Amino acid sequence: MTTPDLAPLLAGTQRSLEEIGEPLSATTFVVVDLETTGGSPETSAITEIGAVKTVGGEVVGEFQTLVDPGGPIPPMIVALTGITDAMVMAAPRIETVLPSFLEFLGDAVLVAHNARFDVGFLKAACRLHGYPWPGNEVVDTLLLARRATTKEEAPNKKLGTLARVFGTQVTPNHRALDDARATSEILHGMLERLARFGITHREDLDSLRNPMPEKLRRKAVLADSVPAKPGVYIFRGPRGERLYVGTSKNLRARVKSYFTRGEQRRQIREMLELAVAVDTHVCATEIEANVREVRLIEEHRPRYNRRSARPERTAWVKLTAEPYPRLSVSRSIAGAGAALGPMRGAGDARGAIEALQIALSLRTCTTRLPLVPRPHARACLLKDLGQCSAPCLRGQESHYDDAVSAARDAMRHDPSPVVAALSAQIQEHAQRLDYERAAELRDGVSALIEASMRAQRLAALRSVSLVAARAQGEGWDLVSVAGGLLAGSAHVSHGVWETAGTLRDAWASLDVVEPLIEEQEMLARWLERPGTRLLHIDGDWAQPLDGAGRHASWVQARRADHANVTDSRRGGS
């Protein structure tokens, strides 16, 4: 497949990113410590929250409050912390404290000593009182201590022991704010030590939780020559073969992360062991990177790519090219009398076929029938049931061509006859409490509608050439599309119309090729997002008013039903 060159079309329009991600010296940490009435968030409650916010080792904010646990504090806890029932009597409840604490936390890295304990209590409180957990990155100083200290200097990793090792100014005393202050000092002391092992950026913190083998960590130098810009990266093996293709907004940070973040996927670990080099293609926009990735995967079929690796596996429903066509699932539409798709999968294809067969009385047999029926030909039971016009027996007198024409129209244009015919059957099955059969028919009709909608949507895109723009950061992303192919893109902070004119000229230089389905759908999603503005268009970008889209509620109902089933299996509500 010949593809157009997606190199930046204009000098000076490429955006840049910060080098290698966010350095730890610029990372905001919020160190938190809790005091509680016991060891389990299921049976105990928070009595005090203390937190310290730092940037570059400097304290920029503190948060402290007692919390009314809603019940008596056990004597053992009083003896340990010094927090009494009288002290928390006038304190706010946790549901009142949480909004202020979450605002203080923001998007900082959350730090705690034995983080499972503190984070567990905070998550439980949020869940109980209806606050969404923000999902901040978490660093456990207990885990860091196992990497940054020896057994000789810290035979145990208790907070008091670590405070002695790092000579903190604040001594831990089982009060939340003082313990958070001590933990903050210990954190920065350990980060200074860990810098010698390459832990210098926020992106490196994950490697502390999932350490990489030394032989892979040494390969992090492959990222040294990679630009810190958006684009596509390609890992190559010892024979120059392409092992894996991916995209990133920051190529250097992403490539480095493979060797520092403790990759857990077995296949990717295997790929990293083989990798000896990394190629990159800098792209002007995110959509350009995504399209280039899909094209490279389709062209080279890298061994370790799973997504997008086999576009030929796309399922279609087609009418066979024979005297009395029948419906079949196919991976190719070559030689098809008519085709429906692309389908979401073979299951959807079979469901759509059944819906068409039942609604339009299409034959279900797989025999290739002659134009003139054979002597002594016999029809199957479907003829007697009135579900097939029996061209095997009656030939052209069966008017089977009418059923084929109706199927072709339902597949290409408007599935309304199928919807009307099966709606009554679905309702009858539901009234007889045969919900399983009703759902099967509903899914078949929905698969037919969805495939027809996809086909009409992509056909509309292939029929036009256009240039569109959407605000991105402090500038604009511009995209040029022709015949369903990405012709070029650019990111500019000024000169939008001049750039759009240059991108429009790229239409003429495009090779005429069949665009990949995944590329077409990526472009369609980008163009349909709110905020996209059309700058130039050649052709009519429209879908038929009486097409499959007017039955979109069937597709939405099916998706909602399947989502509810998935949630229930996962234990969701």
Tab-separated table of C-alpha atoms in Angstrom, residues 115-388:
chain	number	residue	atom	x	y	z
A	115	ALA	CA	0.341	4.027	51.971
A	116	ARG	CA	-2.045	1.071	51.824
A	117	PHE	CA	-3.299	1.985	55.294
A	118	ASP	CA	-3.793	5.741	54.776
A	119	VAL	CA	-5.066	5.524	51.205
A	120	GLY	CA	-7.392	2.680	52.187
A	121	PHE	CA	-9.063	4.825	54.851
A	122	LEU	CA	-9.350	7.822	52.522
A	123	LYS	CA	-10.831	5.757	49.691
A	124	ALA	CA	-13.314	4.137	52.050
A	125	ALA	CA	-14.411	7.555	53.357
A	126	CYS	CA	-14.864	8.897	49.821
A	127	ARG	CA	-16.832	5.838	48.793
A	128	LEU	CA	-19.079	6.003	51.888
A	129	HIS	CA	-19.926	9.670	51.424
A	130	GLY	CA	-20.214	9.802	47.637
A	131	TYR	CA	-16.970	11.566	46.730
A	132	PRO	CA	-15.083	10.243	43.670
A	133	TRP	CA	-11.543	9.165	44.464
A	134	PRO	CA	-9.230	11.353	42.321
A	135	GLY	CA	-6.828	8.531	41.475
A	136	ASN	CA	-3.600	10.423	42.168
A	137	GLU	CA	-0.297	8.656	41.713
A	138	VAL	CA	0.724	7.161	45.066
A	139	VAL	CA	4.246	6.782	46.486
A	140	ASP	CA	4.829	4.644	49.586
A	141	THR	CA	7.864	5.725	51.612
A	142	LEU	CA	7.899	2.280	53.199
A	143	LEU	CA	8.578	0.792	49.769
A	144	LEU	CA	11.092	3.524	48.943
A	145	ALA	CA	12.952	2.763	52.161
A	146	ARG	CA	13.483	-0.835	51.038
A	147	ARG	CA	15.221	0.528	47.929
A	148	ALA	CA	17.085	3.463	49.493
A	149	THR	CA	18.342	2.099	52.843
A	150	THR	CA	20.351	-0.933	53.916
A	151	LYS	CA	19.505	-3.415	56.650
A	152	GLU	CA	22.518	-2.261	58.613
A	153	GLU	CA	21.441	1.363	58.885
A	154	ALA	CA	17.687	0.658	59.074
A	155	PRO	CA	17.055	-2.871	60.398
A	156	ASN	CA	13.339	-2.048	60.227
A	157	LYS	CA	11.551	0.514	58.103
A	158	LYS	CA	9.442	2.122	60.830
A	159	LEU	CA	8.921	5.861	60.611
A	160	GLY	CA	10.922	6.518	63.802
A	161	THR	CA	13.862	4.465	62.539
A	162	LEU	CA	13.931	6.279	59.199
A	163	ALA	CA	13.665	9.654	60.955
A	164	ARG	CA	16.852	8.764	62.851
A	165	VAL	CA	18.639	7.610	59.670
A	166	PHE	CA	17.821	10.803	57.764
A	167	GLY	CA	18.134	13.147	60.762
A	168	THR	CA	14.726	14.779	60.425
A	169	GLN	CA	14.063	18.019	62.274
A	170	VAL	CA	10.623	16.762	63.305
A	171	THR	CA	10.345	13.630	65.430
A	172	PRO	CA	7.382	11.329	64.705
A	173	ASN	CA	4.975	11.219	67.674
A	174	HIS	CA	1.768	9.562	66.373
A	175	ARG	CA	0.133	12.921	65.639
A	176	ALA	CA	-0.857	13.359	62.013
A	177	LEU	CA	0.824	16.647	61.082
A	178	ASP	CA	4.130	15.950	62.839
A	179	ASP	CA	4.286	12.476	61.306
A	180	ALA	CA	3.519	13.944	57.866
A	181	ARG	CA	6.294	16.529	58.323
A	182	ALA	CA	8.778	13.820	59.295
A	183	THR	CA	7.675	11.631	56.367
A	184	SER	CA	8.156	14.566	53.981
A	185	GLU	CA	11.750	15.047	55.160
A	186	ILE	CA	12.412	11.302	54.826
A	187	LEU	CA	10.897	11.305	51.299
A	188	HIS	CA	13.253	13.964	50.006
A	189	GLY	CA	16.225	12.348	51.683
A	190	MET	CA	15.484	9.074	49.925
A	191	LEU	CA	14.876	10.758	46.564
A	192	GLU	CA	18.346	12.300	46.785
A	193	ARG	CA	19.802	8.827	47.214
A	194	LEU	CA	17.703	7.291	44.455
A	195	ALA	CA	18.752	9.952	41.935
A	196	ARG	CA	22.023	8.046	41.587
A	197	PHE	CA	20.016	5.123	40.193
A	198	GLY	CA	18.237	7.145	37.514
A	199	ILE	CA	15.135	8.097	39.520
A	200	THR	CA	15.099	11.739	38.485
A	201	HIS	CA	11.682	12.334	36.921
A	202	ARG	CA	8.089	11.779	37.919
A	203	GLU	CA	7.842	9.169	35.175
A	204	ASP	CA	10.537	7.118	36.955
A	205	LEU	CA	8.594	6.689	40.198
A	206	ASP	CA	6.659	3.702	38.875
A	207	SER	CA	9.890	1.711	38.584
A	208	LEU	CA	10.138	1.792	42.387
A	209	ARG	CA	6.903	-0.187	42.629
A	210	ASN	CA	7.731	-2.548	39.770
A	211	PRO	CA	11.525	-2.686	39.438
A	212	MET	CA	12.963	-3.660	36.071
A	213	PRO	CA	15.782	-6.186	35.679
A	214	GLU	CA	19.164	-4.511	35.365
A	215	LYS	CA	19.675	-5.848	31.823
A	216	LEU	CA	16.557	-3.935	30.716
A	217	ARG	CA	17.278	-0.800	32.752
A	218	ARG	CA	20.610	-0.500	30.936
A	219	LYS	CA	18.691	-0.259	27.667
A	220	ALA	CA	17.140	3.043	28.774
A	221	VAL	CA	19.994	4.716	26.865
A	222	LEU	CA	18.031	3.900	23.689
A	223	ALA	CA	15.834	6.870	24.641
A	224	ASP	CA	18.738	9.331	24.798
A	225	SER	CA	18.590	10.211	21.101
A	226	VAL	CA	14.799	10.192	20.903
A	227	PRO	CA	13.172	13.644	20.568
A	228	ALA	CA	10.824	14.818	23.317
A	229	LYS	CA	8.083	15.491	20.766
A	230	PRO	CA	4.807	13.824	19.718
A	231	GLY	CA	4.895	11.076	17.161
A	232	VAL	CA	5.389	7.377	16.463
A	233	TYR	CA	8.111	5.100	17.845
A	234	ILE	CA	9.265	1.748	16.455
A	235	PHE	CA	11.305	-0.797	18.403
A	236	ARG	CA	13.666	-2.761	16.162
A	237	GLY	CA	15.207	-6.165	16.745
A	238	PRO	CA	18.759	-7.434	16.160
A	239	ARG	CA	18.104	-8.013	12.434
A	240	GLY	CA	16.492	-4.622	11.967
A	241	GLU	CA	13.009	-6.138	12.075
A	242	ARG	CA	10.170	-4.017	13.418
A	243	LEU	CA	9.062	-5.470	16.746
A	244	TYR	CA	6.503	-2.968	18.004
A	245	VAL	CA	4.926	0.317	16.890
A	246	GLY	CA	3.321	2.846	19.244
A	247	THR	CA	2.494	6.528	19.643
A	248	SER	CA	3.112	9.114	22.343
A	249	LYS	CA	2.795	12.833	23.002
A	250	ASN	CA	6.383	12.721	24.310
A	251	LEU	CA	8.441	10.115	22.474
A	252	ARG	CA	11.499	10.264	24.724
A	253	ALA	CA	9.528	9.927	27.963
A	254	ARG	CA	7.462	7.060	26.568
A	255	VAL	CA	10.406	5.076	25.226
A	256	LYS	CA	12.337	5.587	28.472
A	257	SER	CA	9.357	4.444	30.518
A	258	TYR	CA	9.506	0.969	28.948
A	259	PHE	CA	12.838	0.410	30.684
A	260	THR	CA	12.118	2.160	33.991
A	261	ARG	CA	8.447	1.590	34.798
A	262	GLY	CA	8.428	-2.114	35.525
A	263	GLU	CA	6.568	-3.344	32.432
A	264	GLN	CA	4.409	-6.292	33.528
A	265	ARG	CA	3.083	-7.552	30.183
A	266	ARG	CA	4.942	-10.752	29.302
A	267	GLN	CA	4.881	-10.128	25.547
A	268	ILE	CA	6.226	-6.594	25.904
A	269	ARG	CA	8.957	-7.774	28.323
A	270	GLU	CA	9.993	-10.274	25.662
A	271	MET	CA	9.997	-7.536	23.033
A	272	LEU	CA	12.188	-5.272	25.183
A	273	GLU	CA	14.742	-8.040	25.627
A	274	LEU	CA	15.034	-8.311	21.839
A	275	ALA	CA	15.037	-4.563	21.086
A	276	VAL	CA	18.352	-2.999	20.077
A	277	ALA	CA	17.211	0.288	18.520
A	278	VAL	CA	14.304	2.731	18.350
A	279	ASP	CA	13.157	4.661	15.274
A	280	THR	CA	10.867	7.649	15.604
A	281	HIS	CA	8.681	9.749	13.341
A	282	VAL	CA	7.832	13.182	14.718
A	283	CYS	CA	4.255	14.180	13.874
A	284	ALA	CA	2.578	17.557	13.855
A	285	THR	CA	-0.643	16.374	15.516
A	286	GLU	CA	-1.948	13.500	17.591
A	287	ILE	CA	-4.285	12.300	14.835
A	288	GLU	CA	-1.368	12.181	12.404
A	289	ALA	CA	0.581	10.002	14.844
A	290	ASN	CA	-2.376	7.663	15.286
A	291	VAL	CA	-2.863	7.281	11.540
A	292	ARG	CA	0.830	6.710	10.893
A	293	GLU	CA	0.847	4.042	13.613
A	294	VAL	CA	-2.062	2.175	11.979
A	295	ARG	CA	-0.438	2.364	8.562
A	296	LEU	CA	2.934	1.131	9.815
A	297	ILE	CA	1.315	-1.777	11.648
A	298	GLU	CA	-0.659	-2.746	8.538
A	299	GLU	CA	2.416	-2.465	6.314
A	300	HIS	CA	4.974	-4.262	8.488
A	301	ARG	CA	2.867	-6.485	10.792
A	302	PRO	CA	5.182	-6.141	13.837
A	303	ARG	CA	5.333	-9.320	15.870
A	304	TYR	CA	4.318	-7.764	19.184
A	305	ASN	CA	1.493	-5.501	18.050
A	306	ARG	CA	-1.929	-6.963	18.722
A	307	ARG	CA	-4.272	-4.028	18.081
A	308	SER	CA	-4.741	-3.139	14.397
A	309	ALA	CA	-2.381	-5.937	13.356
A	310	ARG	CA	-4.825	-7.847	11.122
A	311	PRO	CA	-7.197	-5.568	9.189
A	312	GLU	CA	-7.972	-8.481	6.824
A	313	ARG	CA	-9.852	-10.132	9.696
A	314	THR	CA	-12.650	-7.584	9.377
A	315	ALA	CA	-15.970	-9.364	8.967
A	316	TRP	CA	-18.470	-8.480	6.237
A	317	VAL	CA	-21.877	-9.779	5.252
A	318	LYS	CA	-22.134	-10.272	1.529
A	319	LEU	CA	-24.573	-11.479	-1.081
A	320	THR	CA	-22.813	-14.112	-3.118
A	321	ALA	CA	-22.452	-13.652	-6.881
A	322	GLU	CA	-24.589	-16.521	-8.216
A	323	PRO	CA	-28.008	-16.919	-9.880
A	324	TYR	CA	-29.853	-17.063	-6.553
A	325	PRO	CA	-27.593	-15.189	-4.110
A	326	ARG	CA	-27.389	-16.109	-0.446
A	327	LEU	CA	-25.905	-14.298	2.550
A	328	SER	CA	-22.541	-15.295	4.006
A	329	VAL	CA	-19.901	-14.043	6.429
A	330	SER	CA	-16.757	-13.103	4.578
A	331	ARG	CA	-13.344	-11.566	5.296
A	332	SER	CA	-13.305	-10.125	1.795
A	333	ILE	CA	-15.909	-8.343	-0.277
A	334	ALA	CA	-14.227	-9.104	-3.597
A	335	GLY	CA	-16.800	-10.397	-6.076
A	336	ALA	CA	-19.720	-9.697	-3.774
A	337	GLY	CA	-23.073	-8.791	-5.262
A	338	ALA	CA	-23.600	-6.503	-2.278
A	339	ALA	CA	-21.832	-6.179	1.071
A	340	LEU	CA	-22.695	-4.967	4.555
A	341	GLY	CA	-19.982	-3.771	6.883
A	342	PRO	CA	-17.496	-3.416	8.311
A	343	MET	CA	-19.034	-5.505	11.085
A	344	ARG	CA	-17.890	-5.404	14.715
A	345	GLY	CA	-17.181	-9.124	14.533
A	346	ALA	CA	-18.285	-12.457	13.123
A	347	GLY	CA	-20.989	-12.775	15.809
A	348	ASP	CA	-22.602	-9.528	14.678
A	349	ALA	CA	-22.341	-10.686	11.062
A	350	ARG	CA	-24.192	-13.923	11.805
A	351	GLY	CA	-26.862	-12.038	13.755
A	352	ALA	CA	-27.433	-9.602	10.888
A	353	ILE	CA	-27.675	-12.494	8.424
A	354	GLU	CA	-30.364	-14.207	10.501
A	355	ALA	CA	-32.334	-10.949	10.758
A	356	LEU	CA	-32.234	-10.474	6.974
A	357	GLN	CA	-33.156	-14.092	6.284
A	358	ILE	CA	-36.167	-14.074	8.610
A	359	ALA	CA	-37.467	-10.666	7.550
A	360	LEU	CA	-36.989	-11.028	3.792
A	361	SER	CA	-37.368	-14.805	3.279
A	362	LEU	CA	-33.873	-15.264	1.900
A	363	ARG	CA	-32.697	-18.810	1.442
A	364	THR	CA	-30.536	-20.305	4.196
A	365	CYS	CA	-29.130	-23.296	2.288
A	366	THR	CA	-25.515	-23.154	1.126
A	367	THR	CA	-25.967	-25.098	-2.107
A	368	ARG	CA	-25.112	-23.263	-5.329
A	369	LEU	CA	-28.371	-23.372	-7.269
A	370	PRO	CA	-28.592	-23.516	-11.069
A	371	LEU	CA	-30.621	-20.898	-12.905
A	372	VAL	CA	-33.061	-23.587	-14.036
A	373	PRO	CA	-34.070	-26.010	-11.252
A	374	ARG	CA	-32.860	-29.581	-11.581
A	375	PRO	CA	-35.421	-32.282	-12.390
A	376	HIS	CA	-36.969	-33.798	-9.302
A	377	ALA	CA	-35.630	-30.944	-7.113
A	378	ARG	CA	-37.112	-30.829	-3.611
A	379	ALA	CA	-37.553	-27.859	-1.314
A	380	CYS	CA	-36.750	-27.806	2.407
A	381	LEU	CA	-39.139	-27.247	5.295
A	382	LEU	CA	-38.766	-23.451	5.094
A	383	LYS	CA	-40.899	-23.424	1.940
A	384	ASP	CA	-43.799	-25.061	3.757
A	385	LEU	CA	-43.365	-22.615	6.656
A	386	GLY	CA	-43.569	-19.696	4.219
A	387	GLN	CA	-40.043	-18.533	5.104
A	388	CYS	CA	-38.440	-19.120	1.691
